[in-house]
GROMACS .gro file of C-alpha atoms in nm:
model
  377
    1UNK     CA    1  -0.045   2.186   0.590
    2UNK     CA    2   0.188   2.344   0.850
    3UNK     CA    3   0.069   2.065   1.101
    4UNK     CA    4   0.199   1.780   0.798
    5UNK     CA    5   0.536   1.937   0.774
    6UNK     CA    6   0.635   1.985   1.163
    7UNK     CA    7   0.779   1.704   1.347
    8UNK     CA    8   0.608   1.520   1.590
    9UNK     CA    9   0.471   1.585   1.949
   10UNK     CA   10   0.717   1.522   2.165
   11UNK     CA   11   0.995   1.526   1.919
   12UNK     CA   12   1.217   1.695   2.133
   13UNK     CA   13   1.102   1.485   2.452
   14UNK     CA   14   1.323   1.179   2.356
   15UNK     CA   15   1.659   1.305   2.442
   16UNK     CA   16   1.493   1.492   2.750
   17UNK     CA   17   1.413   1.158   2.940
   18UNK     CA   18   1.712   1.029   2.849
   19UNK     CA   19   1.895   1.286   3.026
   20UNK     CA   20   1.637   1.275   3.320
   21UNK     CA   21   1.713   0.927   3.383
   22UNK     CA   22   2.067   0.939   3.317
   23UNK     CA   23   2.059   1.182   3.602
   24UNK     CA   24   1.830   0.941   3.808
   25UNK     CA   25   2.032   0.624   3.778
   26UNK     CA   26   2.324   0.900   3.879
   27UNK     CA   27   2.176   1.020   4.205
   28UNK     CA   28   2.229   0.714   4.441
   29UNK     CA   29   2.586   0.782   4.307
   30UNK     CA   30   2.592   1.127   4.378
   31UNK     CA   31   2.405   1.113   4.726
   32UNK     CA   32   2.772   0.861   4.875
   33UNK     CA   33   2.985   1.126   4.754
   34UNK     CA   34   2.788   1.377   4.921
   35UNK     CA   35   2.791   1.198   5.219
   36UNK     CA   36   3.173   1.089   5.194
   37UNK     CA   37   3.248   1.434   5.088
   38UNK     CA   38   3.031   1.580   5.458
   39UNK     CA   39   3.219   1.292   5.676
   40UNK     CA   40   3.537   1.335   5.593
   41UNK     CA   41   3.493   1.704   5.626
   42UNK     CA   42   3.490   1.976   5.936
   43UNK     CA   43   3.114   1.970   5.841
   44UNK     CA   44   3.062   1.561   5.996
   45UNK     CA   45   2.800   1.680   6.301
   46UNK     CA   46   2.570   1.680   5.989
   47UNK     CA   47   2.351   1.333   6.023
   48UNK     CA   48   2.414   1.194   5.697
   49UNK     CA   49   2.271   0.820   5.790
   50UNK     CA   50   1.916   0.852   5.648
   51UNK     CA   51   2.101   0.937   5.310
   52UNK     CA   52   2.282   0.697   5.289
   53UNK     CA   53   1.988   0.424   5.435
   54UNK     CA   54   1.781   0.604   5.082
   55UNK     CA   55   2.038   0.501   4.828
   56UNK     CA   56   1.953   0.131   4.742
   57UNK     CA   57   1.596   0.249   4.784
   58UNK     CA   58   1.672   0.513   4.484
   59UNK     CA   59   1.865   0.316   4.301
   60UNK     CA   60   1.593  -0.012   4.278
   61UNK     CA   61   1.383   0.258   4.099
   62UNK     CA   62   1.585   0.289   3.762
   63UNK     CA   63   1.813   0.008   3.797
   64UNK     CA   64   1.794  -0.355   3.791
   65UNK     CA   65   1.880  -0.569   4.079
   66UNK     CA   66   2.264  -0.534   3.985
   67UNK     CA   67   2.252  -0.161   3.993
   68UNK     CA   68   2.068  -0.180   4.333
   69UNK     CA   69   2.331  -0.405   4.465
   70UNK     CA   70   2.579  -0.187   4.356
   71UNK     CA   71   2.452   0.136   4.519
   72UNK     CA   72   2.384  -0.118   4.857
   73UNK     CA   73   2.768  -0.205   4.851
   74UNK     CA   74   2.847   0.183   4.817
   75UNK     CA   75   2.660   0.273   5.101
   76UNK     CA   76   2.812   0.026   5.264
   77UNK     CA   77   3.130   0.074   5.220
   78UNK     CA   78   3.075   0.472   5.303
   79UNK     CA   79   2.939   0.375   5.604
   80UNK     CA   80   3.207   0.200   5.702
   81UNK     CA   81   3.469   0.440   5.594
   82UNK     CA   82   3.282   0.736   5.788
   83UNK     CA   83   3.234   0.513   6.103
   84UNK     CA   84   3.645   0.443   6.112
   85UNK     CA   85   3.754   0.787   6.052
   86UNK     CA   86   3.489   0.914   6.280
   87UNK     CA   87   3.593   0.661   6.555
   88UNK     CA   88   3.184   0.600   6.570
   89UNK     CA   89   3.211   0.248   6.633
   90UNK     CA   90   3.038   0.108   6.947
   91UNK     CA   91   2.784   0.395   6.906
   92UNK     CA   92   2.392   0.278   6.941
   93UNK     CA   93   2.371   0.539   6.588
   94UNK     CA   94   2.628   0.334   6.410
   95UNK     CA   95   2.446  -0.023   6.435
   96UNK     CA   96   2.112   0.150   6.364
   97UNK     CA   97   2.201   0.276   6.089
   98UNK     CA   98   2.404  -0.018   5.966
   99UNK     CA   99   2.058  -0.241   6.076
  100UNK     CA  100   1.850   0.002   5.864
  101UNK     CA  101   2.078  -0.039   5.565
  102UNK     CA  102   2.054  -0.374   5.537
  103UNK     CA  103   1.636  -0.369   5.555
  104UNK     CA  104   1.626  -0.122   5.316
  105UNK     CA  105   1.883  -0.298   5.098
  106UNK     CA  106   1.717  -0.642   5.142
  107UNK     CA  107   1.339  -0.494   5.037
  108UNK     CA  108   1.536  -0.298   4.767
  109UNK     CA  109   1.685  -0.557   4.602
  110UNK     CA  110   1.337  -0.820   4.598
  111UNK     CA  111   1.133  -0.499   4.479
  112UNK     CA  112   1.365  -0.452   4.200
  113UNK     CA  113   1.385  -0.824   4.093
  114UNK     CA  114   1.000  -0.783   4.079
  115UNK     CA  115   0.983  -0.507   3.880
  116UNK     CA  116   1.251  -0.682   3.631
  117UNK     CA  117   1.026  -0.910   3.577
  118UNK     CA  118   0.718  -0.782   3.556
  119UNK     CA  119   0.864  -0.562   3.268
  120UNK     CA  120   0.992  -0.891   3.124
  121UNK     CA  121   0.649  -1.019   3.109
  122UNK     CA  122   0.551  -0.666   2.951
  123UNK     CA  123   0.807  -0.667   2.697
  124UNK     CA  124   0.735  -1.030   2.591
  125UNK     CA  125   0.372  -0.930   2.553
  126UNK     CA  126   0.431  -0.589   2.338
  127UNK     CA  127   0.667  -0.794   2.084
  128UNK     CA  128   0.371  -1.066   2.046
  129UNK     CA  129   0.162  -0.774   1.993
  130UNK     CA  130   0.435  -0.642   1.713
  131UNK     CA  131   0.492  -0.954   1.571
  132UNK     CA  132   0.133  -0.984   1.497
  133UNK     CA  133   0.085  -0.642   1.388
  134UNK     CA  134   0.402  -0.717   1.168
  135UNK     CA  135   0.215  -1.005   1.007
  136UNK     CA  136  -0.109  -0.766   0.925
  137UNK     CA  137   0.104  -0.452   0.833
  138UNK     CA  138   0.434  -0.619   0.648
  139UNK     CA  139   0.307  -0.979   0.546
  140UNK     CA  140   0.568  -1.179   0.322
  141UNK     CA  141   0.493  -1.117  -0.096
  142UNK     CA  142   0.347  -1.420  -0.264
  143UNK     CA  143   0.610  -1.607  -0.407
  144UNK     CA  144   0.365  -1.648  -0.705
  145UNK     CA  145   0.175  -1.365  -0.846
  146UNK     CA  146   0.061  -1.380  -1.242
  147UNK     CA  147   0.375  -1.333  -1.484
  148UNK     CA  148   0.653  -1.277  -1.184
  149UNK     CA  149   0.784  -1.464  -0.906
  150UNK     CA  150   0.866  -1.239  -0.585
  151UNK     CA  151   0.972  -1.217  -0.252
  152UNK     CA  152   1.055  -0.919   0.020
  153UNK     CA  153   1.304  -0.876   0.274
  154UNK     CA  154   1.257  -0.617   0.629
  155UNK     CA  155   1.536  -0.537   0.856
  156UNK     CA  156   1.457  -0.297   1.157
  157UNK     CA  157   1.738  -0.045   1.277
  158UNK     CA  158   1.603  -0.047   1.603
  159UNK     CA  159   1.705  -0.394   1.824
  160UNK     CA  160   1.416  -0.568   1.909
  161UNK     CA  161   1.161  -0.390   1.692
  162UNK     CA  162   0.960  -0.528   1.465
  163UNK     CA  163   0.780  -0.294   1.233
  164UNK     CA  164   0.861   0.086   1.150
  165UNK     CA  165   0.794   0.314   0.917
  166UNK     CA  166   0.844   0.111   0.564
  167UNK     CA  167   0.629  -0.066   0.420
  168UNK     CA  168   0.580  -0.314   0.091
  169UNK     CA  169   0.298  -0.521  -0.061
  170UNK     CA  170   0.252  -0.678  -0.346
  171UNK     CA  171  -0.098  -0.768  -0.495
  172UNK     CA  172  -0.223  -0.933  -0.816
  173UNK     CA  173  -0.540  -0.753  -0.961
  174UNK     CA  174  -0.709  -0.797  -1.299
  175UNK     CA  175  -0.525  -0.462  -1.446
  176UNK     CA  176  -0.214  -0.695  -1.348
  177UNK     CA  177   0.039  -0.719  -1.034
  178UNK     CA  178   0.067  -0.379  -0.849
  179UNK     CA  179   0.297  -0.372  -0.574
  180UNK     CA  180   0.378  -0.040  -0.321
  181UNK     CA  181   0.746  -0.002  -0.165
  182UNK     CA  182   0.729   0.335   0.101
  183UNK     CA  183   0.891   0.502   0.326
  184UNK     CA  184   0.713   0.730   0.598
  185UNK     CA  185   0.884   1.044   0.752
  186UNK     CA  186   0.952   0.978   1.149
  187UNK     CA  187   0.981   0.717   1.360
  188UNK     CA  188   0.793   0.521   1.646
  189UNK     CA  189   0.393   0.479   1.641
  190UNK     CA  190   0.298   0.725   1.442
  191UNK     CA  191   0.536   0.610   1.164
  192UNK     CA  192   0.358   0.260   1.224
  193UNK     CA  193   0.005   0.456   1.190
  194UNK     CA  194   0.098   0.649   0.883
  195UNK     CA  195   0.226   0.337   0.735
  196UNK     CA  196  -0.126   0.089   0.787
  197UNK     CA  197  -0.281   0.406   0.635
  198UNK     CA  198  -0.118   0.362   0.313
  199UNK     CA  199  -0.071   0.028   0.272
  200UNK     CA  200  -0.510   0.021   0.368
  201UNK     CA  201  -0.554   0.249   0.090
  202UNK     CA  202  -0.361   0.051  -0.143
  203UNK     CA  203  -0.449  -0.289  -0.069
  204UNK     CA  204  -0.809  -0.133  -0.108
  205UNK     CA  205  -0.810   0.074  -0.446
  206UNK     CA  206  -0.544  -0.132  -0.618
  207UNK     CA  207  -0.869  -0.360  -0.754
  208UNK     CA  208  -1.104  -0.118  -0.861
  209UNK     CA  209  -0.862   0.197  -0.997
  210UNK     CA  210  -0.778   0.119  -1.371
  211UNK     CA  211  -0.515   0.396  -1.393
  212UNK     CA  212  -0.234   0.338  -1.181
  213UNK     CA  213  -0.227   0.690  -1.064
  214UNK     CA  214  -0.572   0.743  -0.934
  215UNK     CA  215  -0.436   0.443  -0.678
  216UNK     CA  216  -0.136   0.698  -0.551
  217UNK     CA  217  -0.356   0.936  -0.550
  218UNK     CA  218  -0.581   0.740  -0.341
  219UNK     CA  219  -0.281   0.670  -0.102
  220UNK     CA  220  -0.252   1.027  -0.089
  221UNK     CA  221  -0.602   1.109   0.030
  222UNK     CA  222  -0.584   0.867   0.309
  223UNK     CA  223  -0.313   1.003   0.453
  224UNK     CA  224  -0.405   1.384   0.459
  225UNK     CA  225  -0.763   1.217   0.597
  226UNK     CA  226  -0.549   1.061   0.906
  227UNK     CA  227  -0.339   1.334   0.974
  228UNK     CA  228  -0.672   1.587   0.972
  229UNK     CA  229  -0.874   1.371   1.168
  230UNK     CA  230  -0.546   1.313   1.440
  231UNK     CA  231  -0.481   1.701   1.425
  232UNK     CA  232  -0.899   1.750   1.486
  233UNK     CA  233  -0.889   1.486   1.749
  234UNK     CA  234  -0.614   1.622   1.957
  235UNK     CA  235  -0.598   1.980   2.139
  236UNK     CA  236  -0.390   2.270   2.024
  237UNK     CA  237  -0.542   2.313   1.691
  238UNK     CA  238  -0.296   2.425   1.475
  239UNK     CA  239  -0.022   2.365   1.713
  240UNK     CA  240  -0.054   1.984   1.718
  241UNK     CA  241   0.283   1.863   1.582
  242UNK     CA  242   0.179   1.499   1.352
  243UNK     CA  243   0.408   1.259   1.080
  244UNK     CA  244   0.394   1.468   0.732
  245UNK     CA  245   0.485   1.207   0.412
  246UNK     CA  246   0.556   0.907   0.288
  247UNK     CA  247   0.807   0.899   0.001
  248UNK     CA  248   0.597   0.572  -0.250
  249UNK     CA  249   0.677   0.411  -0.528
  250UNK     CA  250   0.375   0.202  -0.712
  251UNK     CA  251   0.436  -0.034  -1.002
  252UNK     CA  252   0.232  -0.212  -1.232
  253UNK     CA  253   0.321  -0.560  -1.445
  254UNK     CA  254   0.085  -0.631  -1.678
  255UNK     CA  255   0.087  -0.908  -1.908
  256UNK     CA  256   0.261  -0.691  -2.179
  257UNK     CA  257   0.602  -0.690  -2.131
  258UNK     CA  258   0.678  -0.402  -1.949
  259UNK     CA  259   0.651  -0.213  -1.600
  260UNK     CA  260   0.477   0.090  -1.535
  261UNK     CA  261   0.590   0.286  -1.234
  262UNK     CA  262   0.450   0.589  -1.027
  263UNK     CA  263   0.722   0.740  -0.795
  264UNK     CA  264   0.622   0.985  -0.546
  265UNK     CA  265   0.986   1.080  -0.405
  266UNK     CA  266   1.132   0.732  -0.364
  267UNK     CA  267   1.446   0.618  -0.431
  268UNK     CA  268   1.444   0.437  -0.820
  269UNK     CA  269   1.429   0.070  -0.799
  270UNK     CA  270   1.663  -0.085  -1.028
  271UNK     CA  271   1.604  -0.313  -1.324
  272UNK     CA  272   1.864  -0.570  -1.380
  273UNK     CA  273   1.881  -0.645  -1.774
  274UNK     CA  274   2.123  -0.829  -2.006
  275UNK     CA  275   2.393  -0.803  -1.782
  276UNK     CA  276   2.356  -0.441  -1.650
  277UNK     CA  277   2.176  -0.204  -1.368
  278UNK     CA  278   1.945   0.022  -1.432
  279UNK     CA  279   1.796   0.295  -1.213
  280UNK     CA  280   1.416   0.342  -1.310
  281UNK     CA  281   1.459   0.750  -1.328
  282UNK     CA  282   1.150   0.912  -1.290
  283UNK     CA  283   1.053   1.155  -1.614
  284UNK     CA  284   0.894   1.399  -1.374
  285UNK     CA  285   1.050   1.418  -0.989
  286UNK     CA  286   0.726   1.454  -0.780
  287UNK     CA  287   0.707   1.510  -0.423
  288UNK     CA  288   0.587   1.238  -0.149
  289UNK     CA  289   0.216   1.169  -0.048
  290UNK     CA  290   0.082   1.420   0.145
  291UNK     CA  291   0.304   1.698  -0.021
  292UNK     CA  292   0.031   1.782  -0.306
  293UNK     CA  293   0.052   2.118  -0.256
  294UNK     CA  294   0.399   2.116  -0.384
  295UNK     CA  295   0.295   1.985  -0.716
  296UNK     CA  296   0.290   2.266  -0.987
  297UNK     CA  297   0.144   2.051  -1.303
  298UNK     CA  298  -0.049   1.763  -1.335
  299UNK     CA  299  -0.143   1.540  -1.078
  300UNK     CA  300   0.114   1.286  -1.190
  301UNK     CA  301   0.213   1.047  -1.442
  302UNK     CA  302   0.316   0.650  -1.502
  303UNK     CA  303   0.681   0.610  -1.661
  304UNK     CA  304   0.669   0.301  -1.851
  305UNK     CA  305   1.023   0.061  -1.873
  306UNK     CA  306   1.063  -0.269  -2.046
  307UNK     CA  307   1.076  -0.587  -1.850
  308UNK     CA  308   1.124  -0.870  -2.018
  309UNK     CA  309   1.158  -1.259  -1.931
  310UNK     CA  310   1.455  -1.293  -1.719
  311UNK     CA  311   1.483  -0.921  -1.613
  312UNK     CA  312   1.505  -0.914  -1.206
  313UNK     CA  313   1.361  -0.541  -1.085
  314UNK     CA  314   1.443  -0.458  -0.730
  315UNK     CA  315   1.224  -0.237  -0.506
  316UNK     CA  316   1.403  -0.081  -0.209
  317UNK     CA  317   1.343   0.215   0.087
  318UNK     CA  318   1.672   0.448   0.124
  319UNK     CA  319   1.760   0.258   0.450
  320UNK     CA  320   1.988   0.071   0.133
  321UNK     CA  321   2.174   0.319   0.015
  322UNK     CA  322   2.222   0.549   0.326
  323UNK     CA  323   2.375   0.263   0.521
  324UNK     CA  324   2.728   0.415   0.549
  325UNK     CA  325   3.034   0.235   0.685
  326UNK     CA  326   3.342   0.306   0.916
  327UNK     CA  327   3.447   0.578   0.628
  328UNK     CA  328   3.084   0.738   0.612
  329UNK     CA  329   3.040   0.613   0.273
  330UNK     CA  330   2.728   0.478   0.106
  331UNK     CA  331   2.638   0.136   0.053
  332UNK     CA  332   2.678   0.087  -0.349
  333UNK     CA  333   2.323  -0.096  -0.380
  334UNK     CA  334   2.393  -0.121  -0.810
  335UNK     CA  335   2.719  -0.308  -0.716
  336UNK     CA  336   2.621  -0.541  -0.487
  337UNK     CA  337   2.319  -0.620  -0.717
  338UNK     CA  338   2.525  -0.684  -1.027
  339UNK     CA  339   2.711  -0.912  -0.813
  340UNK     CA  340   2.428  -1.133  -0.680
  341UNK     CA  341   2.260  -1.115  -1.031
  342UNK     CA  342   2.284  -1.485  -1.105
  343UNK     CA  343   2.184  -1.589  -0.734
  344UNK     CA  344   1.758  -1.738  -0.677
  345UNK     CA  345   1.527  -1.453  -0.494
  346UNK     CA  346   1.575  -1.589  -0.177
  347UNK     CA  347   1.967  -1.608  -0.183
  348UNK     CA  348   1.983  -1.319  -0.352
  349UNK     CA  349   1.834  -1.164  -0.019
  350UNK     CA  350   2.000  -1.366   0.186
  351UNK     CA  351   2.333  -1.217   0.011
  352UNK     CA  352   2.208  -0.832   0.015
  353UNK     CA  353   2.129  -0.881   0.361
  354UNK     CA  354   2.466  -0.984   0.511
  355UNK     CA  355   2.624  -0.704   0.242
  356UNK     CA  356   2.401  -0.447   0.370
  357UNK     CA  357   2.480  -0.575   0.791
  358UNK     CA  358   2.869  -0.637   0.675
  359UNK     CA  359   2.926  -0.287   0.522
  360UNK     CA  360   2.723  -0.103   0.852
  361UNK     CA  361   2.887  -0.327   1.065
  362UNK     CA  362   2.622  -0.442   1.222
  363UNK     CA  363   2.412  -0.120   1.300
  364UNK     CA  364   2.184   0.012   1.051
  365UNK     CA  365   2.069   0.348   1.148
  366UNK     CA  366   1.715   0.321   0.888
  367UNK     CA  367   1.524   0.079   0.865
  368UNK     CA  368   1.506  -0.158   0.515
  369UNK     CA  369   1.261  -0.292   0.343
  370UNK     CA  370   1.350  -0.472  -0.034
  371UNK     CA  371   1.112  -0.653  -0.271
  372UNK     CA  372   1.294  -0.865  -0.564
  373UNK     CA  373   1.070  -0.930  -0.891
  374UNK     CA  374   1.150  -1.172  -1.131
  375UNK     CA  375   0.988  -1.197  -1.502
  376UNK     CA  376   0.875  -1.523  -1.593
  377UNK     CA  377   0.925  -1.598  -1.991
   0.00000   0.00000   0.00000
């Protein structure tokens, strides 16, 4: 259990390359102030020419053909500096090293614009490879399923991403439609992992589980599976750091009128009825899949809720309702529902959506996913 709970490898490793290449796209920088700094000093016999001749060479290696044109210009201009106030011009030294800079700064700049775009052509080919992932993992609801029309909504924090660590599905069985709205602890590919594991287990056992919380449950054992087979498969035993839980929520409309709901740490979706928003309060708080340890009674129970014809429920991931603006506050997800109430499923997204982006102004820091039910009379 310890290796569920602890973040994952490498947690700490993010901000350290950042800082590591901050400080390399610095040191072409750094390495013409040195050299300015040793010219215009007592300390000048020092041959500083081979430093400066390195700098676009440096620079092509973390920055784009800009950046290496930039640190070609500095050296450039240093050299010129140094040579005036060193009266070095005429010197055999002084056009070498002005002859060398120029190579150097000439290969620089072409091996830069190649690697720009090879990693075009690389970046281009991993957000195919999301996008299609993105279609397997977070497919679009049915917009007809049994007694309810539906339809989802995903917004990723992270610019150009296209899948994280929510997930949604909605699926129409015999017991009636079940649908799954989660939310999985970390970020990056094992988020994505986690995620596929649950939403597997779901789309498997929602057809052939009767009570709607043997299909949590089965949720639940996939995911301990994963993370014990990951933990096995990698070295360090006990030490391995993996993702831990997935807050879920799991609902069930039948043909009766009414929806039953398993919620497994998630924020309560809200039911909008005659006029008013309701939060779907769980009778029993219970904590996420793959925190069963944690739970003292039974295994877990369905809360049952009317929903009648014409009652809109709305399934969301906390990336809602911890959006915060300028002023740090919350985004009021009841209030902006109440005030789209009348709008179709798809505007009514549409309208959440630019809400949601207007209040955050424009940066969401979690990522969202929303599914919008409507009964049918």
């Amino acid at each position: 259990m310890r290796a569920l709970l602890r973040s994952p490898p490498g947690a700490g490793d993010g901000g350290r390359h950042q800082v590591l290449f901050v400080l390399a796209e610095a040191l072409p920088f750094a390495i013409a102030l040195v050299v300015l700094v040793i010219e215009f000093s007592p300390a000048h016999v020092v041959y500083t020419g081979p430093l400066l001749v390195a700098t676009p060479a440096l620079a092509a290696v973390t920055m784009g053909p800009a950046g290496t044109l930039a640190a070609a210009g500095l050296a450039l201009g240093v050299s010129i500096a140094t040579a005036t106030y060193n009266h070095a011009w005429g010197g055999q030294q002084v056009y070498t090293n002005f002859l060398a800079l120029f190579l150097v700064s000439a290969a620089s700049l072409m091996t830069s614009r190649a690697v720009r775009t090879r990693r075009d052509i690389e970046l281009g080919q991993v957000r195919r490879i999301a996008e299609a992932a993105q279609e397997v993992l977070l497919r679009p609801v049915p917009a007809r399923l049994g007694p309810v029309r539906a339809a989802s909504m995903y917004l990723a924090a992270e610019a150009g991403a296209q899948i994280g660590g929510d997930l949604y599905d909605a699926v129409q069985t015999r017991y009636g439609v079940r649908l799954i709205v989660g939310d999985v602890r970390g970020k990056g590919l094992p988020a994505v992992r986690a995620a596929a594991v649950v939403l597997g287990a779901f789309r498997e056992s929602v057809h052939y589980e009767r009570d709607l919380v043997e299909v949590v449950d089965h949720c639940g054992a996939a995911l301990r599976r994963d993370a014990a087979t990951a933990s096995a498969g990698l070295a360090g035993g006990d030490d391995v750091l993996l993702e831990g839980f997935v807050t879920a929520l799991v609902a069930q409309i039948p043909e009766s009128l009414d929806v039953q709901v398993v919620n497994r740490g998630h924020p309560p979706p809200l039911l909008l009825h005659d006029g008013g928003v309701q939060p779907l309060m769980p009778t029993v708080p219970l904590p996420p899949l793959g925190l069963e340890e944690f739970i003292s009674g039974p295994p877990g129970r369905t809360d049952s809720y009317p929903f009648a014809p014409g009652d809109r429920l709305l399934l969301h991931t906390d990336g809602v309702i911890e959006a915060r603006d300028g002023d740090n506050a919350f985004f009021d997800l009841a209030a902006a529902a109440e005030t789209l109430r009348d709008r179709s499923r798809q505007s009514f997204l549409e309208g959440l959506r630019q809400a949601l982006l207007r209040h955050a102004r424009g940066r969401l820091a979690d990522d969202v996913a929303v599914v919008l039910v409507d009964r049918l009379g």
